Coordinates of C-alpha atoms and ligand atoms in Angstrom, one line a residue:
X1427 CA -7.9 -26.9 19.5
X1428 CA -10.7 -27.7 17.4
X1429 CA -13.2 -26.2 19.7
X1430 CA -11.0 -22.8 20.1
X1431 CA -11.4 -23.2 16.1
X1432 CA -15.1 -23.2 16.4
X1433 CA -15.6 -19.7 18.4
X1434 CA -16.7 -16.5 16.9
X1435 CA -14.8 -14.7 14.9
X1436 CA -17.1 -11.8 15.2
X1437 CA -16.1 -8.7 18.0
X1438 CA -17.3 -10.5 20.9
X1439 CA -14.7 -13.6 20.0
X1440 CA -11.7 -13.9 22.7
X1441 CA -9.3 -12.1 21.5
X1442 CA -7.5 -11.0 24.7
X1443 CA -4.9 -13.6 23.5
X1444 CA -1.7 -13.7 21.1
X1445 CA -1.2 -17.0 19.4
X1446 CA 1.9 -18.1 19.1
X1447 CA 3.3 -21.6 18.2
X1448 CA -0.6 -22.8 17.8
X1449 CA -1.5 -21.8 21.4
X1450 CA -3.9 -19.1 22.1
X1451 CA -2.0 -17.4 24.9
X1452 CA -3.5 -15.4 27.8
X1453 CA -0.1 -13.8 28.9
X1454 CA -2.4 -11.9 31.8
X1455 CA 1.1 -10.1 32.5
X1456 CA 1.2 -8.3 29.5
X1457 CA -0.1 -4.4 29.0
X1458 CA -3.3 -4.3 27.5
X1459 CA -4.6 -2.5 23.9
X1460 CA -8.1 -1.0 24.6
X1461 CA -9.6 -1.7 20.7
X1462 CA -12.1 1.7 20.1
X1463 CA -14.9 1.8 18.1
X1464 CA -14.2 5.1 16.4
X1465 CA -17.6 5.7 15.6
X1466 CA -19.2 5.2 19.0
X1467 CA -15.9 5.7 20.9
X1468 CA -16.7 2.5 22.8
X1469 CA -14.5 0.2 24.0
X1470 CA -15.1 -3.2 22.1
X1471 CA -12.1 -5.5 23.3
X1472 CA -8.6 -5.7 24.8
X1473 CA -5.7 -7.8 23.3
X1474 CA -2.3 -8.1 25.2
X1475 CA 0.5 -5.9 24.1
X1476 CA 3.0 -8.3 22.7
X1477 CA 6.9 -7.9 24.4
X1478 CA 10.5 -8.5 22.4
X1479 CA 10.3 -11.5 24.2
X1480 CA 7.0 -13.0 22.6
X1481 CA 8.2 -11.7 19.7
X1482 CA 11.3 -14.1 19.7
X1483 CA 9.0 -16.8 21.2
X1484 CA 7.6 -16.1 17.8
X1485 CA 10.4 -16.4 15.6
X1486 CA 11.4 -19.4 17.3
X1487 CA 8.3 -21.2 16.8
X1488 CA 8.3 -20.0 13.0
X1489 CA 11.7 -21.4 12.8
X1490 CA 10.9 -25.2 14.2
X1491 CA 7.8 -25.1 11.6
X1492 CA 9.1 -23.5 8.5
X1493 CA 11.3 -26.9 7.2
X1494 CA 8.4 -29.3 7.7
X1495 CA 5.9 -26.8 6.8
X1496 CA 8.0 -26.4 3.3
X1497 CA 8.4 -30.2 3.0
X1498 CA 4.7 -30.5 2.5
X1499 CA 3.7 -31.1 -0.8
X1500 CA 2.8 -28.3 -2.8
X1501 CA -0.8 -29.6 -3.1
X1502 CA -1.4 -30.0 0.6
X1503 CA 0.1 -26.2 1.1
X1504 CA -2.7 -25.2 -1.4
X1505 CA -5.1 -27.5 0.4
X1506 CA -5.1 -25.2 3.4
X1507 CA -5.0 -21.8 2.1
X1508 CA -8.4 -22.7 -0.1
X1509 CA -9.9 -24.4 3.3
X1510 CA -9.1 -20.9 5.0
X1511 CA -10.8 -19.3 1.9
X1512 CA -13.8 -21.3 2.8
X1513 CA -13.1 -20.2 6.5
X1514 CA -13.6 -16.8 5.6
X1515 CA -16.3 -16.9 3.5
X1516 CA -18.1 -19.0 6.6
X1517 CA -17.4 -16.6 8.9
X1518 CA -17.8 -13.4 6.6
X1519 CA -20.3 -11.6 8.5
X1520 CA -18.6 -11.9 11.6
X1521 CA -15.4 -10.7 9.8
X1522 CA -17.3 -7.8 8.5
X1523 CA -18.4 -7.0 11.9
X1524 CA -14.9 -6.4 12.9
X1525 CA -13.5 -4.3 10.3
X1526 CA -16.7 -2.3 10.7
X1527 CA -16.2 -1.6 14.3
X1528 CA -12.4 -2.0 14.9
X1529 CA -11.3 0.2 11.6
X1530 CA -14.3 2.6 10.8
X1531 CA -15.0 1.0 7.4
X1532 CA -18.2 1.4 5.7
X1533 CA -20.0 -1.7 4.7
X1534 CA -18.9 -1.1 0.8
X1535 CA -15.3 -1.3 1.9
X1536 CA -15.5 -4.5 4.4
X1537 CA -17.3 -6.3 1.6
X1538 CA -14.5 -4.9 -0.7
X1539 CA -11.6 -6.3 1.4
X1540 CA -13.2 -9.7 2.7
X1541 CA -15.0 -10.6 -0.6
X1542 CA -13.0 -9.4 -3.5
X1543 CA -9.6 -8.1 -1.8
X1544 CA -8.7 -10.9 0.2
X1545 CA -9.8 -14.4 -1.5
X1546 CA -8.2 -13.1 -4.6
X1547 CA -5.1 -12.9 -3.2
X1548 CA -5.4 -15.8 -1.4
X1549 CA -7.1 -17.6 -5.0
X1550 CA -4.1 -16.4 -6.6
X1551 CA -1.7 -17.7 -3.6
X1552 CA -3.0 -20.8 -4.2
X1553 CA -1.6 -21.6 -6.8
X1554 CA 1.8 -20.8 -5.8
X1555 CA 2.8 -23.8 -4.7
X1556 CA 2.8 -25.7 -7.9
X1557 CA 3.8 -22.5 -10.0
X1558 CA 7.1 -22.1 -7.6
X1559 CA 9.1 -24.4 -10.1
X1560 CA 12.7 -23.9 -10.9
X1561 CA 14.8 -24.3 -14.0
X1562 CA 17.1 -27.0 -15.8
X1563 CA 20.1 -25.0 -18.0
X1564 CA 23.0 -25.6 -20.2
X1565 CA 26.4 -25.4 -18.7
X1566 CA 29.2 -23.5 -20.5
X1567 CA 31.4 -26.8 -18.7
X1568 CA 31.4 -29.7 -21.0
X1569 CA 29.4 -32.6 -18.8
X1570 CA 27.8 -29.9 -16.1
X1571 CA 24.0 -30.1 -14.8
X1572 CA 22.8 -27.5 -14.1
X1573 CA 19.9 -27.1 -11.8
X1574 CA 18.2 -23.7 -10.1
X1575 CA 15.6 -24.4 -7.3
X1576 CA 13.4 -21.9 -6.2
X1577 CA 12.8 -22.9 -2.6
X1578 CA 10.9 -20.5 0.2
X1579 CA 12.9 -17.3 1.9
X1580 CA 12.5 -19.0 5.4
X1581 CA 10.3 -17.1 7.9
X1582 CA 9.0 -13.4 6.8
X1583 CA 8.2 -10.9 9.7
X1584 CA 5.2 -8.9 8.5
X1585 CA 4.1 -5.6 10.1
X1586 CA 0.7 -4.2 8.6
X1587 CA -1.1 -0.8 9.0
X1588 CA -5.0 -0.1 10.2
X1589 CA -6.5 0.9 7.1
X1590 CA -7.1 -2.0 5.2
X1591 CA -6.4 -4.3 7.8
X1592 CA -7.4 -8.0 6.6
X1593 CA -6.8 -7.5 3.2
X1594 CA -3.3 -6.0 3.5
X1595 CA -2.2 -8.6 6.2
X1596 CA -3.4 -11.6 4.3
X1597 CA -1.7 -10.1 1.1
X1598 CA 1.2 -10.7 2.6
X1599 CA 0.6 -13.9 4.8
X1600 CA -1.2 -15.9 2.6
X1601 CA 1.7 -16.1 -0.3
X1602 CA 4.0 -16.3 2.4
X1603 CA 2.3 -19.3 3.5
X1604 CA 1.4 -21.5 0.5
X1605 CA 5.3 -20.8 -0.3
X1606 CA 6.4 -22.8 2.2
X1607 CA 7.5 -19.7 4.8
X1608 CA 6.5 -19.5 8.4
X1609 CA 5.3 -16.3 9.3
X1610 CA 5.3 -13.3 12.7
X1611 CA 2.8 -11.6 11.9
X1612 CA 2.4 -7.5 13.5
X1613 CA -0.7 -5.8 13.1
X1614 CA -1.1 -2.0 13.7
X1615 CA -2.3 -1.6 17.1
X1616 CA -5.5 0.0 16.3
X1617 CA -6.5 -3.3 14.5
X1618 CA -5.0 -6.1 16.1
X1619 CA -8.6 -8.4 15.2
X1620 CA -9.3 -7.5 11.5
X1621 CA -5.4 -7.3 10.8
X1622 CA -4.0 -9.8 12.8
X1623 CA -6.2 -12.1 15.4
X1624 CA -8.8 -12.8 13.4
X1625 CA -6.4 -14.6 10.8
X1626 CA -5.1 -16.7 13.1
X1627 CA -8.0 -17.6 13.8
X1628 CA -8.9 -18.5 10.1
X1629 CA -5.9 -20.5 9.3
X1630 CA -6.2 -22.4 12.6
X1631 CA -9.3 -23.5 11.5
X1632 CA -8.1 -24.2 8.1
X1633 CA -5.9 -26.6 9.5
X1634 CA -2.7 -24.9 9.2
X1635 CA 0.2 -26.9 11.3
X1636 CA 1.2 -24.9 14.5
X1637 CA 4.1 -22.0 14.3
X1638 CA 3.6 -21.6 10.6
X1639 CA 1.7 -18.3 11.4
X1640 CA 2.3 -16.1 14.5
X1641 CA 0.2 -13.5 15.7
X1642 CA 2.1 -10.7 18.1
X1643 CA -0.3 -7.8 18.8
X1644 CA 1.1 -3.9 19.4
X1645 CA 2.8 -1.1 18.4
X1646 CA 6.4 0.3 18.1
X1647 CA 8.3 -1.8 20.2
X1648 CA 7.1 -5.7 19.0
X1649 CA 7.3 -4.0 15.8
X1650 CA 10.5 -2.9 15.9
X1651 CA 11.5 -6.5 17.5
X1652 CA 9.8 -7.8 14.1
X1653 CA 11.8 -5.7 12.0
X1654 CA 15.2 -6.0 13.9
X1655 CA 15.1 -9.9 14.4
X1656 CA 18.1 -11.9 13.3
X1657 CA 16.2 -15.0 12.0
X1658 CA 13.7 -12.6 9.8
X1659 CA 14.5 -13.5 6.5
X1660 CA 11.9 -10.8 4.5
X1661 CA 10.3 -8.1 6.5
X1662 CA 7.6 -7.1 4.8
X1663 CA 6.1 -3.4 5.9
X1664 CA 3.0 -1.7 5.0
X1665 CA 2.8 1.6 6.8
X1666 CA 4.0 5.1 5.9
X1667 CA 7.5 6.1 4.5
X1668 CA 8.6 7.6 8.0
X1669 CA 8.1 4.4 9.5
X1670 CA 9.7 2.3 6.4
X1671 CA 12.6 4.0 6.3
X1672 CA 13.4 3.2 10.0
X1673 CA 12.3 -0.6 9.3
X1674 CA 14.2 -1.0 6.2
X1675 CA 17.3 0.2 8.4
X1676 CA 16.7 -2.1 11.1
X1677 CA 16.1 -5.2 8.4
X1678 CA 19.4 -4.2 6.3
X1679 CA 21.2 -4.8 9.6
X1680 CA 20.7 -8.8 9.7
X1681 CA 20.4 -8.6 5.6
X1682 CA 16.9 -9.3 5.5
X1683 CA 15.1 -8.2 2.8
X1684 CA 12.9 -5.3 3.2
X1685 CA 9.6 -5.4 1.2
X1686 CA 8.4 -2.0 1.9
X1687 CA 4.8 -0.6 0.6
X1688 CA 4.8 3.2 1.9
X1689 CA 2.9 6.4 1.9
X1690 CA 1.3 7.9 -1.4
X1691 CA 0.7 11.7 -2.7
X1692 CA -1.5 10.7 -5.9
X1693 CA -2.7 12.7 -8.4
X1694 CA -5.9 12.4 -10.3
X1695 CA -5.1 14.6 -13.8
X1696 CA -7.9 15.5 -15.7
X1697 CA -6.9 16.7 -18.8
X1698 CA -9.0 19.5 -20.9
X1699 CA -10.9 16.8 -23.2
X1700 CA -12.0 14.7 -20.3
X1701 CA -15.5 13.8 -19.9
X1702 CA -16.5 15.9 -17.0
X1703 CA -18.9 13.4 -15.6
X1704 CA -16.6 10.3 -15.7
X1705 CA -13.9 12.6 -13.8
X1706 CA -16.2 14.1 -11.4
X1707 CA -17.6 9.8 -10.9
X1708 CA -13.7 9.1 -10.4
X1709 CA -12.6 11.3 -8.2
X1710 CA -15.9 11.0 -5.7
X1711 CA -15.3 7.0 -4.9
X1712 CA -11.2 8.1 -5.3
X1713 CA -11.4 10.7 -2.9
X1714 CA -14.3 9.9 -0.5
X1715 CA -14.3 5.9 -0.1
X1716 CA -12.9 4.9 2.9
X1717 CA -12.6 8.7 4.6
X1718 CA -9.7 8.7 2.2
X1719 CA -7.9 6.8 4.4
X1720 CA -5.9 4.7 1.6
X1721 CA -2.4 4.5 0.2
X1722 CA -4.0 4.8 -3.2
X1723 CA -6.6 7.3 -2.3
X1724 CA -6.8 10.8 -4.6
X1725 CA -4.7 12.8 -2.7
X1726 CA -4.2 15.7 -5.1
X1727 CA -6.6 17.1 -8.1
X1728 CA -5.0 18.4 -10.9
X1729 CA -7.7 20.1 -13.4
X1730 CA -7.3 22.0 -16.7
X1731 CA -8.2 25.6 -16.1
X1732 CA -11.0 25.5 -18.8
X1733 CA -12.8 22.8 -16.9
X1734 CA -11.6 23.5 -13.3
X1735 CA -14.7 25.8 -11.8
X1736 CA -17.2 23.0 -13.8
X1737 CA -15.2 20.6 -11.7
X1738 CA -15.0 22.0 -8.2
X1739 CA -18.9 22.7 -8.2
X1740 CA -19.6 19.3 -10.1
X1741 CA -17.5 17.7 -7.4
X1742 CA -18.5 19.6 -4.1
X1743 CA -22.0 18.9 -5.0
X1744 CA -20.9 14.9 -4.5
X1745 CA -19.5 15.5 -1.6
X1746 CA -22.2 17.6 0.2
X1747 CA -24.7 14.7 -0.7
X1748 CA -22.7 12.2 1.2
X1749 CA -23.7 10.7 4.4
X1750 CA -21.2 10.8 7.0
X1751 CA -22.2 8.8 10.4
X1752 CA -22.0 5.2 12.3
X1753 CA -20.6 3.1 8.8
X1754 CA -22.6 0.3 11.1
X1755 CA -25.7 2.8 10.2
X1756 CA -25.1 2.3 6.4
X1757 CA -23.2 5.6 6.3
X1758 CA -21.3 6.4 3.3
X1759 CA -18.3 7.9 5.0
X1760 CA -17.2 7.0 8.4
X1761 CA -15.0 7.5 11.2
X1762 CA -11.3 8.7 10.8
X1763 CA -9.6 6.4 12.9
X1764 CA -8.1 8.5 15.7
X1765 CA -7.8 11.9 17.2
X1766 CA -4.3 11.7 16.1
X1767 CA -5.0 11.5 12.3
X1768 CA -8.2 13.9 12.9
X1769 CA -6.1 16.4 14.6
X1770 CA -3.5 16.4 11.4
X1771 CA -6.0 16.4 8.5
X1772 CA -7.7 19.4 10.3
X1773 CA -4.8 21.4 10.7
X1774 CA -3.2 20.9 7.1
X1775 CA -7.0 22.2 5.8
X1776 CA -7.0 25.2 8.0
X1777 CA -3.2 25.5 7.2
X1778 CA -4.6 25.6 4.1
X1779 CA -6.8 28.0 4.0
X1780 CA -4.9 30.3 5.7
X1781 CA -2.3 30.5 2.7
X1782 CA -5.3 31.0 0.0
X1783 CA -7.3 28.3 -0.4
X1784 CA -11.4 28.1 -0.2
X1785 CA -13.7 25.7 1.2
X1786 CA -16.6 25.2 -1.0
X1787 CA -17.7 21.7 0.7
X1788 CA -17.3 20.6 4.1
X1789 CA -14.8 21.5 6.2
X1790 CA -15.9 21.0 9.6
X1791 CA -16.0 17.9 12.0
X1792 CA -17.7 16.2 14.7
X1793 CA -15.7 14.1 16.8
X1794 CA -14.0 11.8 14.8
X1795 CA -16.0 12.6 11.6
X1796 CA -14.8 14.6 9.4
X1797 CA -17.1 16.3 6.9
X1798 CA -16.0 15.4 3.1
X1799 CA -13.8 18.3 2.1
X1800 CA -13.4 20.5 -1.1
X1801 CA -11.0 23.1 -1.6
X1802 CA -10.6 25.0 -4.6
X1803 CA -7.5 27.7 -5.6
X1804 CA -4.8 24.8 -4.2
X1805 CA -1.3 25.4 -4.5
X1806 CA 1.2 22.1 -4.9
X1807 CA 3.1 24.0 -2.0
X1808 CA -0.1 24.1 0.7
X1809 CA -0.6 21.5 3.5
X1810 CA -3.2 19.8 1.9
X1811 CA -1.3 18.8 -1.6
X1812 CA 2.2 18.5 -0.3
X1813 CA 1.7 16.4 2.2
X1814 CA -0.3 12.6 2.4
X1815 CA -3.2 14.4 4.6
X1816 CA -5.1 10.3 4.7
X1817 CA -8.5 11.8 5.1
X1818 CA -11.8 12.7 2.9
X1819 CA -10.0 16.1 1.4
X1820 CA -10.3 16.9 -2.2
X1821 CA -7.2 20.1 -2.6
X1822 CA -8.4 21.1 -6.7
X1823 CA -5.5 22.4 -8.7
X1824 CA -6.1 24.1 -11.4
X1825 CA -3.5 23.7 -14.5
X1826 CA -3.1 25.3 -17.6
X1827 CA -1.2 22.7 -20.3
X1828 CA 0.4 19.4 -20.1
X1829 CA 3.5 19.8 -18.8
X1830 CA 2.6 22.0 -16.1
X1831 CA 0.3 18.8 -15.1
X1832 CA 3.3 16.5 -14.9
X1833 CA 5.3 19.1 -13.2
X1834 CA 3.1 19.5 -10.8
X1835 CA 1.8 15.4 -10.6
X1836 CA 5.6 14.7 -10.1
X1837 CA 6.5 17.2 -7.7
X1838 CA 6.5 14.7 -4.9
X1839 CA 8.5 12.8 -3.1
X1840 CA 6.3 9.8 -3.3
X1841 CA 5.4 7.9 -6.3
X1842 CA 2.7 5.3 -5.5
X1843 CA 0.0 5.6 -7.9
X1844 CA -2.4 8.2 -9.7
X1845 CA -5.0 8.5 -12.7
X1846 CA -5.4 10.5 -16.1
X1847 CA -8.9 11.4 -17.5
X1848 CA -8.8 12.0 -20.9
X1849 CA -11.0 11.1 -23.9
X1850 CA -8.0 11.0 -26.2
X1851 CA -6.7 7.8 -24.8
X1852 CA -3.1 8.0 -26.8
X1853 CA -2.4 11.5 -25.2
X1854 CA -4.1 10.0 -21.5
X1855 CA -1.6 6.8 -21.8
X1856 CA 1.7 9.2 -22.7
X1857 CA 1.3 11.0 -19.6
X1858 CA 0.3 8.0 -17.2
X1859 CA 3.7 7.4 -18.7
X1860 CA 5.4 10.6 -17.5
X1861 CA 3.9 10.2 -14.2
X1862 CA 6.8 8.7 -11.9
X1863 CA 4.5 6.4 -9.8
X1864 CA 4.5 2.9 -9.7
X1865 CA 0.6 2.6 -10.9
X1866 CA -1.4 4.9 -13.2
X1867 CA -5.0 4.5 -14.3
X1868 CA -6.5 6.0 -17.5
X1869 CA -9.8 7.1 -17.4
X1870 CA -10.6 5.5 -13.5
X1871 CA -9.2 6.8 -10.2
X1872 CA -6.2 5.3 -8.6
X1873 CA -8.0 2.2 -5.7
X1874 CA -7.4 -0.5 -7.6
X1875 CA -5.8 -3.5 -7.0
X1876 CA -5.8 -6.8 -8.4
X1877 CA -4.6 -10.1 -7.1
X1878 CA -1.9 -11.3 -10.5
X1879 CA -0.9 -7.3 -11.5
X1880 CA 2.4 -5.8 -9.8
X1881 CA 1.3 -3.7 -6.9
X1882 CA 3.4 -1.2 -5.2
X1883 CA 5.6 2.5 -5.7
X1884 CA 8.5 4.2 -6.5
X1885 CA 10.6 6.7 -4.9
X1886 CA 9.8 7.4 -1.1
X1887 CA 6.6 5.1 -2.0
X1888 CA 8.6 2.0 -1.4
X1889 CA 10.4 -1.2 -2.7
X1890 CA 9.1 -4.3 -4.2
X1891 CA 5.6 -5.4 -5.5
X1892 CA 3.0 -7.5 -4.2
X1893 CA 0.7 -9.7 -6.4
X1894 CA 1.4 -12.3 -8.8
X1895 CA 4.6 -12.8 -10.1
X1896 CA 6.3 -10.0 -8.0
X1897 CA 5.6 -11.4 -4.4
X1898 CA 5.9 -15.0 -5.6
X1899 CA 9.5 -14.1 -6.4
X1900 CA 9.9 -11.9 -3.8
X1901 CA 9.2 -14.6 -0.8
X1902 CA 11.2 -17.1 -2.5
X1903 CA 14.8 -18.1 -3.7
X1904 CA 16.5 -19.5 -6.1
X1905 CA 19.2 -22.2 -5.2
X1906 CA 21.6 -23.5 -7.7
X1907 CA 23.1 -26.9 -7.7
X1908 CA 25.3 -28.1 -10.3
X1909 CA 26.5 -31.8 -11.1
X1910 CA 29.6 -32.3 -13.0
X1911 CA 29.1 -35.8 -14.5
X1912 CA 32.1 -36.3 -16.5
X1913 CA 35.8 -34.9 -15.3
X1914 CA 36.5 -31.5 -16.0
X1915 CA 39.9 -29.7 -16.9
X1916 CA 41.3 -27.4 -14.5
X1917 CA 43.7 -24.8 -15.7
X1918 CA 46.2 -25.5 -12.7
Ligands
NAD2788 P1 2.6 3.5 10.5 O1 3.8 3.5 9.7 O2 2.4 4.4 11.6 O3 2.4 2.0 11.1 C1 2.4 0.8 10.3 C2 2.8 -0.3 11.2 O4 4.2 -0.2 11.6 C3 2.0 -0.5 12.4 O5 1.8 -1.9 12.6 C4 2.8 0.1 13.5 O6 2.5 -0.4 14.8 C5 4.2 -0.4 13.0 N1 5.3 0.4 13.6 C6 5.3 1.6 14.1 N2 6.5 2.0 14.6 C7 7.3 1.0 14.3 C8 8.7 0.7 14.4 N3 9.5 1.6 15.0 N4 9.2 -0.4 13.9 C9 8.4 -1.3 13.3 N5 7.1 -1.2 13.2 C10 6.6 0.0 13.6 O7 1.3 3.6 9.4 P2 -0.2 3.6 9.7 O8 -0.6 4.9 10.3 O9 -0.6 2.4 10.5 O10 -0.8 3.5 8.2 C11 -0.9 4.6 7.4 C12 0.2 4.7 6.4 O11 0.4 3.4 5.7 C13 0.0 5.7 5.4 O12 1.2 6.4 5.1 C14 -0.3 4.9 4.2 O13 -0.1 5.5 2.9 C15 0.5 3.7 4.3 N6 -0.1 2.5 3.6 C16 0.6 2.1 2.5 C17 0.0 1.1 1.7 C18 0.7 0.6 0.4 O14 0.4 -0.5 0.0 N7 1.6 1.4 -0.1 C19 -1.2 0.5 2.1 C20 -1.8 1.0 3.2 C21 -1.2 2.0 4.0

């Protein structure tokens, strides 16, 4: 095992495996995933679609280990989630490597999940195990003791998408983890390395006891095995609301809990006293970083009339000056991750256009780069502003007071995040108010997302939070036992 734990964790590693009770499994019978580079279109590995079947193998496994995984003490569950901190930060190029040529990310963004993202998460899950403590209180029985553990949920199922593949998997796994849970793990099928694989590989080394952490590569069907499976006790989903909905279902039929982070539609407002500049700054890196391919990208801008045609020619003039290419090439803007997505983004921006609105950057594509997009005179109604279109698209609507801002911010039926830019800070903090998301930013854009602050949406943008507090709670239970120590009276 310890010389598996020594291979690359760069593309060329062996990753036509799943790995499942601590054993790297070939499973030659199994359909295989072609991983694409979707810059070069190459084909860079294959990985075994996982089957129901090794999805229950899974669960199983997670079962055996979760008791004596939990019995650890909480310093030796800490222990291994700071040695697979180390792990990572050993093998970071090699990590980068991956998300670069499994996902499409620029180097800015693969530094951004694998050195900030991720080990602050995993910092923060670190401490988990001795902040996990329960509670001692009064009885209203003469002579009671009253005593509330808080004690792991048992094994979570975790099902992740491509976008920010390591970063959104480990959210998830690592608090799961120093929590005393076991954990099946489902990455999205166009990541199955970076969001799944790759951690394995990383705990493994870290010294993590086999079955506490499951990797099942694949799509829809080990998914929905994940999702469905009796001995789940959490499922925890990152993907988009379509897809949520249909997990939650599937979870609420064996009670699990669903912990679902879904699709966004976020608005960056910027109000008629904003400082042109720091909007136009925002809404380039909220708009533009990572092809807009982020639940907490700018999806919609919302501009004061007075400032709007400033706004659109400040911000297409950004755009145009960004280089799209090979993000391996040090290209600002890369790849959008498949023809699928491609296809979609395209047509909701000519769909666009053909109801009113105008290019004035971008607009075109080259295989599966898409040219960083503005379009001015956007309605809330067109393709582009109505729907989550995940790509490099910046829809400008114009507004003429306040309240037509919110109207139009909250006519959505998702409620992730979104951003005010104001210079009047008490006016810019009573609409982040109004705005029915679960996260608002005043004077920044909406990516942002730190390891101890309550992350996560309302409405069709999902249920519970990660970070901190929130997915400590969330991955754990509390268990009261209560010890009479003198008799009682009973009525009868
Ligand atoms: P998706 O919903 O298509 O897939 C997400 C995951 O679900 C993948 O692993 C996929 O294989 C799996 N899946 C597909 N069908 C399934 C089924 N029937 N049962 C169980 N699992 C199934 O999403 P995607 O295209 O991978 O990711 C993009 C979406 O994710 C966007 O909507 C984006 O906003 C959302 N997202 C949300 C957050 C957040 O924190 N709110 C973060 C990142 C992405």
């Amino acid at each position: 095992m310890a010389q598996e734990a020594a291979e690359s964790l760069g593309i060329g590693g062996n990753w036509d495996r799943m790995y499942v009770d601590g054993e790297w499994r070939e499973t030659s019978d199994r359909r295989r995933l072609s991983v694409e580079n979707p810059a070069t279109r190459e084909e860079i590995a294959t990985v075994p679609e996982g089957r129901p079947e090794d999805v229950d193998e899974a669960f199983e496994a997670a079962l055996a280990a979760q008791e004596g995984w939990a019995a650890r003490p909480p310093q030796a569950r800490a222990e291994v989630v700071q040695a697979a901190m180390h792990v990572m930060d050993e093998h970071g190029d090699e990590l980068s490597e991956v998300l670069i040529a499994e996902g499409g990310s620029t180097h800015v963004k693969a530094h951004t999940e694998l050195d900030v993202l991720a080990p602050g998460m995993m910092a923060e899950a670190a401490g988990f195990p001795t902040r996990s403590q329960g509670t001692h209180s009064d009885s209203v029985i003469p002579g009671k003791e009253n005593e509330v553990r808080r004690v792991p949920k048992g094994v979570v199922g975790v099902i992740t998408p491509w976008n920010v593949p390591f970063h959104l998997s480990m959210r998830a796994v690592a608090p799961a983890i120093a929590l005393g849970n076991a954990v099946v793990l489902k990455p999205a099928p166009e990541t199955p390395i970076g969001g799944g694989l790759a951690l394995a590989k990383v705990f493994e080394e870290a010294g993590l006891p086999p079955g506490v952490l499951n990797v099942v590569p694949g799509g829809a069907d080990p998914g929905d095995a994940v999702a469905s499976h009796p001995d789940a006790d959490v499922v925890s989903f990152t993907g988009s609301s379509e897809v949520g909905k249909l997990v939650a279902r599937n979870a609420g039929e064996n009670l699990s809990l669903p912990a679902l982070e879904l699709g966004g539609n976020n608005p960056h407002v910027v109000l008629e006293d904003a400082d042109l500049d720091l909007a136009v700054d925002t809404a380039v890196f909220g708009s533009f970083f990572h092809q807009g391919q982020i639940c907490i990208s700018i999806n919609r801008h919302l501009v004061h009339e007075s400032l709007y045609d400033e706004y659109v020619d400040g911000l297409a003039e950004r755009a145009a000056a960004l280089e799209v290419g090979d993000p391996a090439e040090g290209a600002d803007v890369g790849p959008i991750i498949n023809e699928q997505q491609r296809d979609q983004m395209v047509q909701f921006v000519e769909e666009s256009v053909d109801a009113g609105a105008r290019v004035v950057a971008g607009g075109g594509h080259e295989d599966l780069f898409v040219e960083p997009t503005v379009l001015a005179d956007v309605t809330n109604d067109m393709p582009t502003a109505c729907n989550e279109h995940f790509g490099p698209i910046a829809p400008v609507i114009p507004f003429s007071d306040e309240e037509e801002a919110l109207e139009i911010a909250n006519d959505t039926e998702y409620g992730l995040t979104g951003s005010v830019v104001s210079e009047d800070l008490g006016r810019a903090k009573a609409v982040a108010r109004r705005i029915d998301a679960g996260m608002v930013h005043v004077n920044d854009q909406p990516i942002n997302d730190e390891p101890h602050v309550p992350f996560g949406g309302v409405k069709a943008s999902g249920m519970g939070r990660y970070n901190g507090e929130a997915i400590l709670r969330e991955l754990t239970e509390e268990r009261w036992i209560s010890v009479q120590h003198e008799p009682r009276e009973f009525p009868i």
